[in-house]
mmCIF file of C-alpha atoms in Angstrom:
data_model
loop_
_atom_site.group_PDB
_atom_site.id
_atom_site.type_symbol
_atom_site.label_atom_id
_atom_site.label_comp_id
_atom_site.label_asym_id
_atom_site.label_seq_id
_atom_site.Cartn_x
_atom_site.Cartn_y
_atom_site.Cartn_z
ATOM 1 C CA MET I 1 -110.866 5.854 88.278
ATOM 2 C CA LYS I 2 -109.295 5.842 91.871
ATOM 3 C CA LYS I 3 -107.565 8.324 93.209
ATOM 4 C CA VAL I 4 -105.638 8.744 96.322
ATOM 5 C CA ILE I 5 -103.806 11.905 97.179
ATOM 6 C CA HIS I 6 -100.903 12.541 99.860
ATOM 7 C CA LYS I 7 -100.324 16.339 100.268
ATOM 8 C CA ALA I 8 -96.628 16.734 101.060
ATOM 9 C CA ASP I 9 -97.146 17.947 104.957
ATOM 10 C CA SER I 10 -99.027 14.697 105.513
ATOM 11 C CA ARG I 11 -96.023 12.797 104.796
ATOM 12 C CA GLY I 12 -94.460 11.082 108.193
ATOM 13 C CA PHE I 13 -91.168 13.216 109.335
ATOM 14 C CA ALA I 14 -88.146 12.200 111.428
ATOM 15 C CA ASP I 15 -85.237 14.524 112.353
ATOM 16 C CA HIS I 16 -82.092 12.829 113.237
ATOM 17 C CA GLY I 17 -80.171 15.862 112.860
ATOM 18 C CA TRP I 18 -77.700 14.458 110.192
ATOM 19 C CA LEU I 19 -80.891 12.918 108.376
ATOM 20 C CA GLN I 20 -84.135 14.384 107.600
ATOM 21 C CA ALA I 21 -86.414 12.026 106.340
ATOM 22 C CA ARG I 22 -90.062 12.495 104.924
ATOM 23 C CA HIS I 23 -92.224 8.997 104.499
ATOM 24 C CA SER I 24 -94.893 8.481 102.072
ATOM 25 C CA PHE I 25 -95.798 5.142 103.576
ATOM 26 C CA SER I 26 -95.506 3.931 106.999
ATOM 27 C CA PHE I 27 -91.877 3.426 107.975
ATOM 28 C CA ALA I 28 -89.557 2.689 111.266
ATOM 29 C CA SER I 29 -91.373 5.010 113.993
ATOM 30 C CA TRP I 30 -93.820 6.458 111.781
ATOM 31 C CA HIS I 31 -97.046 4.466 111.053
ATOM 32 C CA ASN I 32 -100.268 5.368 109.453
ATOM 33 C CA PRO I 33 -102.877 2.577 109.396
ATOM 34 C CA GLU I 34 -103.946 4.125 105.847
ATOM 35 C CA ARG I 35 -100.627 4.560 104.358
ATOM 36 C CA ILE I 36 -98.979 1.255 104.179
ATOM 37 C CA HIS I 37 -98.698 0.513 100.663
ATOM 38 C CA PHE I 38 -99.832 1.434 97.449
ATOM 39 C CA GLY I 39 -100.255 -1.757 95.587
ATOM 40 C CA ALA I 40 -96.739 -3.035 95.277
ATOM 41 C CA LEU I 41 -95.319 0.204 95.956
ATOM 42 C CA ARG I 42 -94.017 -0.187 99.842
ATOM 43 C CA VAL I 43 -91.827 2.285 100.706
ATOM 44 C CA LEU I 44 -91.040 6.218 99.063
ATOM 45 C CA ASN I 45 -88.673 8.283 101.201
ATOM 46 C CA ASP I 46 -87.494 11.352 100.616
ATOM 47 C CA ASP I 47 -84.025 11.831 102.411
ATOM 48 C CA VAL I 48 -81.778 14.951 103.226
ATOM 49 C CA ILE I 49 -78.866 13.500 104.439
ATOM 50 C CA ALA I 50 -75.765 15.615 106.112
ATOM 51 C CA PRO I 51 -72.155 15.954 104.403
ATOM 52 C CA LYS I 52 -70.096 12.565 105.454
ATOM 53 C CA MET I 53 -72.832 11.166 107.285
ATOM 54 C CA GLY I 54 -75.029 7.932 106.389
ATOM 55 C CA PHE I 55 -76.189 4.487 107.006
ATOM 56 C CA GLY I 56 -73.848 1.574 108.072
ATOM 57 C CA ALA I 57 -74.099 -1.663 107.404
ATOM 58 C CA HIS I 58 -77.455 -3.004 107.287
ATOM 59 C CA PRO I 59 -79.671 -5.732 106.142
ATOM 60 C CA HIS I 60 -82.425 -6.377 103.739
ATOM 61 C CA ASP I 61 -83.884 -9.164 102.149
ATOM 62 C CA ASN I 62 -86.988 -9.980 99.523
ATOM 63 C CA MET I 63 -87.401 -5.860 98.474
ATOM 64 C CA GLU I 64 -86.473 -4.582 95.660
ATOM 65 C CA ILE I 65 -84.743 -0.915 96.326
ATOM 66 C CA ILE I 66 -84.404 1.895 93.987
ATOM 67 C CA THR I 67 -82.325 4.878 95.016
ATOM 68 C CA ILE I 68 -82.695 8.296 92.797
ATOM 69 C CA PRO I 69 -80.050 10.802 93.831
ATOM 70 C CA LEU I 70 -81.626 14.422 93.539
ATOM 71 C CA LYS I 71 -78.424 16.454 94.947
ATOM 72 C CA GLY I 72 -75.239 15.728 96.014
ATOM 73 C CA VAL I 73 -73.432 12.206 95.768
ATOM 74 C CA LEU I 74 -74.187 8.820 97.220
ATOM 75 C CA LYS I 75 -71.340 6.522 98.219
ATOM 76 C CA HIS I 76 -72.744 2.843 98.286
ATOM 77 C CA ARG I 77 -70.988 -0.237 99.526
ATOM 78 C CA ASP I 78 -72.277 -4.140 99.830
ATOM 79 C CA ASN I 79 -71.053 -7.406 100.568
ATOM 80 C CA MET I 80 -71.604 -8.085 97.021
ATOM 81 C CA ASN I 81 -68.648 -5.556 96.163
ATOM 82 C CA SER I 82 -66.020 -4.323 98.776
ATOM 83 C CA ASP I 83 -65.715 -1.176 96.731
ATOM 84 C CA TRP I 84 -67.353 1.954 97.212
ATOM 85 C CA GLN I 85 -70.215 2.762 94.435
ATOM 86 C CA PHE I 86 -70.633 6.467 93.661
ATOM 87 C CA VAL I 87 -74.113 7.594 92.256
ATOM 88 C CA HIS I 88 -74.719 11.090 91.176
ATOM 89 C CA PRO I 89 -78.037 12.830 90.213
ATOM 90 C CA GLY I 90 -79.257 12.086 86.673
ATOM 91 C CA GLU I 91 -78.071 8.431 88.058
ATOM 92 C CA VAL I 92 -80.262 5.402 89.306
ATOM 93 C CA GLN I 93 -79.379 2.739 91.258
ATOM 94 C CA VAL I 94 -81.642 -0.582 92.043
ATOM 95 C CA MET I 95 -80.642 -3.540 94.430
ATOM 96 C CA SER I 96 -82.343 -6.605 94.424
ATOM 97 C CA ALA I 97 -82.155 -7.817 98.431
ATOM 98 C CA GLY I 98 -83.536 -11.417 97.490
ATOM 99 C CA THR I 99 -81.881 -14.038 100.143
ATOM 100 C CA GLY I 100 -80.199 -11.107 101.761
ATOM 101 C CA VAL I 101 -77.886 -8.247 101.346
ATOM 102 C CA GLN I 102 -75.744 -5.727 103.824
ATOM 103 C CA HIS I 103 -75.045 -2.399 102.613
ATOM 104 C CA SER I 104 -73.813 1.016 103.446
ATOM 105 C CA GLU I 105 -75.024 4.356 101.967
ATOM 106 C CA ILE I 106 -73.252 7.924 102.764
ATOM 107 C CA ASN I 107 -73.265 11.100 101.887
ATOM 108 C CA GLY I 108 -69.797 11.123 99.580
ATOM 109 C CA SER I 109 -69.547 14.703 100.029
ATOM 110 C CA VAL I 110 -67.875 16.867 102.546
ATOM 111 C CA ASP I 111 -69.899 19.919 101.880
ATOM 112 C CA VAL I 112 -73.252 19.275 100.203
ATOM 113 C CA HIS I 113 -76.254 17.851 101.864
ATOM 114 C CA LEU I 114 -77.594 14.641 99.662
ATOM 115 C CA SER I 115 -80.913 14.671 98.574
ATOM 116 C CA LEU I 116 -82.414 11.495 97.398
ATOM 117 C CA PHE I 117 -85.294 9.191 96.999
ATOM 118 C CA GLN I 118 -85.319 5.664 98.174
ATOM 119 C CA ILE I 119 -88.136 3.639 96.679
ATOM 120 C CA TRP I 120 -89.056 0.015 97.961
ATOM 121 C CA VAL I 121 -90.867 -2.445 95.205
ATOM 122 C CA ILE I 122 -92.395 -6.028 96.755
ATOM 123 C CA PRO I 123 -90.775 -8.537 94.271
ATOM 124 C CA ASP I 124 -93.037 -11.041 92.429
ATOM 125 C CA LYS I 125 -90.319 -13.478 93.140
ATOM 126 C CA ARG I 126 -88.739 -14.451 96.818
ATOM 127 C CA ASN I 127 -85.295 -15.438 97.679
ATOM 128 C CA VAL I 128 -83.373 -14.589 94.146
ATOM 129 C CA GLN I 129 -80.011 -14.315 94.134
ATOM 130 C CA PRO I 130 -79.175 -10.707 95.215
ATOM 131 C CA ARG I 131 -77.680 -8.230 92.514
ATOM 132 C CA TYR I 132 -76.916 -4.593 91.914
ATOM 133 C CA ASP I 133 -77.253 -2.171 89.029
ATOM 134 C CA GLN I 134 -76.704 1.505 88.313
ATOM 135 C CA LYS I 135 -77.415 3.322 85.076
ATOM 136 C CA ARG I 136 -77.485 7.265 83.799
ATOM 137 C CA PHE I 137 -80.354 8.870 82.003
ATOM 138 C CA ASN I 138 -79.701 12.174 80.404
ATOM 139 C CA ALA I 139 -82.214 14.779 81.301
ATOM 140 C CA GLU I 140 -83.014 15.717 77.696
ATOM 141 C CA GLY I 141 -84.466 12.276 77.416
ATOM 142 C CA ARG I 142 -87.167 13.402 79.650
ATOM 143 C CA LYS I 143 -88.063 16.806 78.305
ATOM 144 C CA GLY I 144 -91.611 16.762 77.313
ATOM 145 C CA LYS I 145 -91.501 12.916 77.282
ATOM 146 C CA LEU I 146 -91.757 9.749 79.328
ATOM 147 C CA GLN I 147 -88.383 8.699 80.173
ATOM 148 C CA THR I 148 -87.940 4.842 81.507
ATOM 149 C CA LEU I 149 -85.823 4.140 84.181
ATOM 150 C CA VAL I 150 -86.966 0.803 85.344
ATOM 151 C CA THR I 151 -88.801 -2.357 84.097
ATOM 152 C CA SER I 152 -89.283 -5.705 85.109
ATOM 153 C CA PHE I 153 -87.039 -8.345 83.781
ATOM 154 C CA GLU I 154 -89.817 -9.585 81.598
ATOM 155 C CA ASP I 155 -90.276 -6.371 79.783
ATOM 156 C CA LYS I 156 -88.776 -5.961 76.163
ATOM 157 C CA ASP I 157 -87.422 -2.723 77.079
ATOM 158 C CA THR I 158 -83.383 -3.185 76.813
ATOM 159 C CA LYS I 159 -82.404 0.659 77.930
ATOM 160 C CA SER I 160 -83.650 0.373 81.403
ATOM 161 C CA LEU I 161 -82.870 -1.245 84.856
ATOM 162 C CA LYS I 162 -84.592 -4.084 85.700
ATOM 163 C CA ILE I 163 -86.185 -5.273 89.143
ATOM 164 C CA HIS I 164 -88.091 -8.629 89.935
ATOM 165 C CA GLN I 165 -91.733 -7.145 89.683
ATOM 166 C CA ASP I 166 -94.034 -5.781 86.626
ATOM 167 C CA ALA I 167 -93.567 -2.420 87.688
ATOM 168 C CA LYS I 168 -92.205 0.542 85.758
ATOM 169 C CA LEU I 169 -90.627 3.582 87.238
ATOM 170 C CA SER I 170 -89.881 6.946 84.910
ATOM 171 C CA ARG I 171 -89.863 10.662 84.843
ATOM 172 C CA ILE I 172 -90.558 13.643 83.060
ATOM 173 C CA ASP I 173 -89.893 17.330 82.433
ATOM 174 C CA LEU I 174 -92.598 19.673 81.483
ATOM 175 C CA SER I 175 -92.906 22.987 80.436
ATOM 176 C CA LYS I 176 -95.523 25.185 81.638
ATOM 177 C CA VAL I 177 -98.996 24.650 80.322
ATOM 178 C CA GLU I 178 -97.623 21.747 78.539
ATOM 179 C CA ALA I 179 -100.318 18.794 78.727
ATOM 180 C CA PHE I 180 -99.518 14.614 79.113
ATOM 181 C CA LYS I 181 -101.333 11.753 78.670
ATOM 182 C CA TYR I 182 -99.922 8.806 80.852
ATOM 183 C CA ASN I 183 -101.214 5.736 80.018
ATOM 184 C CA LEU I 184 -100.912 2.703 82.484
ATOM 185 C CA LYS I 185 -99.966 -0.965 81.789
ATOM 186 C CA SER I 186 -103.107 -2.313 82.448
ATOM 187 C CA ASN I 187 -106.084 -2.376 84.501
ATOM 188 C CA ASN I 188 -104.639 -4.113 87.136
ATOM 189 C CA HIS I 189 -101.869 -1.239 87.855
ATOM 190 C CA GLY I 190 -101.711 1.986 89.516
ATOM 191 C CA VAL I 191 -99.276 4.733 89.541
ATOM 192 C CA TYR I 192 -98.160 6.812 92.120
ATOM 193 C CA ILE I 193 -96.974 10.047 90.974
ATOM 194 C CA MET I 194 -94.506 12.350 92.973
ATOM 195 C CA VAL I 195 -94.285 16.384 91.982
ATOM 196 C CA ILE I 196 -90.452 16.435 92.291
ATOM 197 C CA SER I 197 -90.869 20.105 91.417
ATOM 198 C CA GLY I 198 -93.265 22.589 90.031
ATOM 199 C CA GLN I 199 -97.240 22.317 89.678
ATOM 200 C CA ILE I 200 -99.615 20.235 87.773
ATOM 201 C CA GLU I 201 -103.079 19.653 87.389
ATOM 202 C CA ILE I 202 -104.568 15.962 87.228
ATOM 203 C CA GLU I 203 -108.495 15.364 87.069
ATOM 204 C CA GLY I 204 -109.111 18.652 88.450
ATOM 205 C CA LYS I 205 -106.521 17.992 91.441
ATOM 206 C CA VAL I 206 -103.602 20.589 91.630
ATOM 207 C CA LEU I 207 -100.485 19.120 93.195
ATOM 208 C CA GLU I 208 -97.506 20.929 94.139
ATOM 209 C CA LEU I 209 -93.734 20.546 95.389
ATOM 210 C CA ARG I 210 -93.724 17.211 97.114
ATOM 211 C CA ASP I 211 -97.399 16.466 96.644
ATOM 212 C CA ALA I 212 -98.371 12.968 95.133
ATOM 213 C CA ILE I 213 -101.074 11.271 94.018
ATOM 214 C CA GLY I 214 -101.911 7.662 93.454
ATOM 215 C CA ILE I 215 -104.239 6.261 90.173
ATOM 216 C CA SER I 216 -105.555 3.282 89.919
ATOM 217 C CA GLU I 217 -108.527 1.789 87.686
ATOM 218 C CA THR I 218 -108.290 3.326 84.815
ATOM 219 C CA ASP I 219 -106.389 3.107 81.453
ATOM 220 C CA SER I 220 -105.080 6.632 81.204
ATOM 221 C CA PHE I 221 -105.187 10.043 82.577
ATOM 222 C CA LYS I 222 -104.298 13.581 81.231
ATOM 223 C CA ILE I 223 -101.301 15.656 83.212
ATOM 224 C CA THR I 224 -101.442 19.765 82.672
ATOM 225 C CA SER I 225 -98.089 21.516 84.205
ATOM 226 C CA LYS I 226 -99.207 25.085 85.641
ATOM 227 C CA MET I 227 -95.481 25.711 85.894
ATOM 228 C CA ASP I 228 -92.207 24.025 84.567
ATOM 229 C CA SER I 229 -92.392 20.708 86.504
ATOM 230 C CA GLU I 230 -91.045 17.503 87.321
ATOM 231 C CA LEU I 231 -92.452 14.284 87.931
ATOM 232 C CA LEU I 232 -91.966 11.030 89.204
ATOM 233 C CA PHE I 233 -94.016 7.707 87.798
ATOM 234 C CA ILE I 234 -94.017 4.827 90.240
ATOM 235 C CA GLU I 235 -96.430 2.266 88.267
ATOM 236 C CA VAL I 236 -97.054 -1.306 89.800
ATOM 237 C CA PRO I 237 -99.254 -3.665 90.534
ATOM 238 C CA MET I 238 -101.930 -3.373 92.814
ATOM 239 C CA ILE I 239 -101.768 -6.013 95.004
ATOM 240 C CA ASN I 240 -102.970 -6.709 98.479
ATOM 241 C CA LEU I 241 -101.065 -6.876 101.403
#
């Protein structure tokens, strides 16, 4: 088993006033040569956006982009649809940038900060037709069990959102002293685990709020919660850049 631990305070940080951004991997002005990617996972940003503020229209191409609001409401608009799309906590948004898209992301609240994860996964197909989708996932569906959010178009799971990569994004909520065994898709995959809240132990390592661990070269591993905890799993092929 191979492990890499990223403590919360080791992440890159940018304070733009209206945006407080924490980067698990090199992004924008923050560069760490040892933190470029984890397999096909290229970006995991933990953003807090002030009310009514956000990112104006900007381009992306050839990237699978997943956004998970944790608090507040996200307003999204792109050149595939001129109407604003609202994304709330409990919902997940996916966008295949493919040949190129322009989109805007804004805090849709006038008085509540927006907290979200934005994840970029390197696709296994380039220059695809851009697409957008979103879906709500009931919190009851992840209490003590894995709730799959996103999978590949080739995956048989019909309840998840889809991206162009053999990846799996999922969440679980564990009660105090609850144990869970995670099984990886294959020996060619690794999984990056973010502690959304709480405290857990994996392979003798204790992880707390916004700590993360990347695990690869194993079939499975055990997680034990030391208090009520929420976890995000991002499982990806361990490609080299």
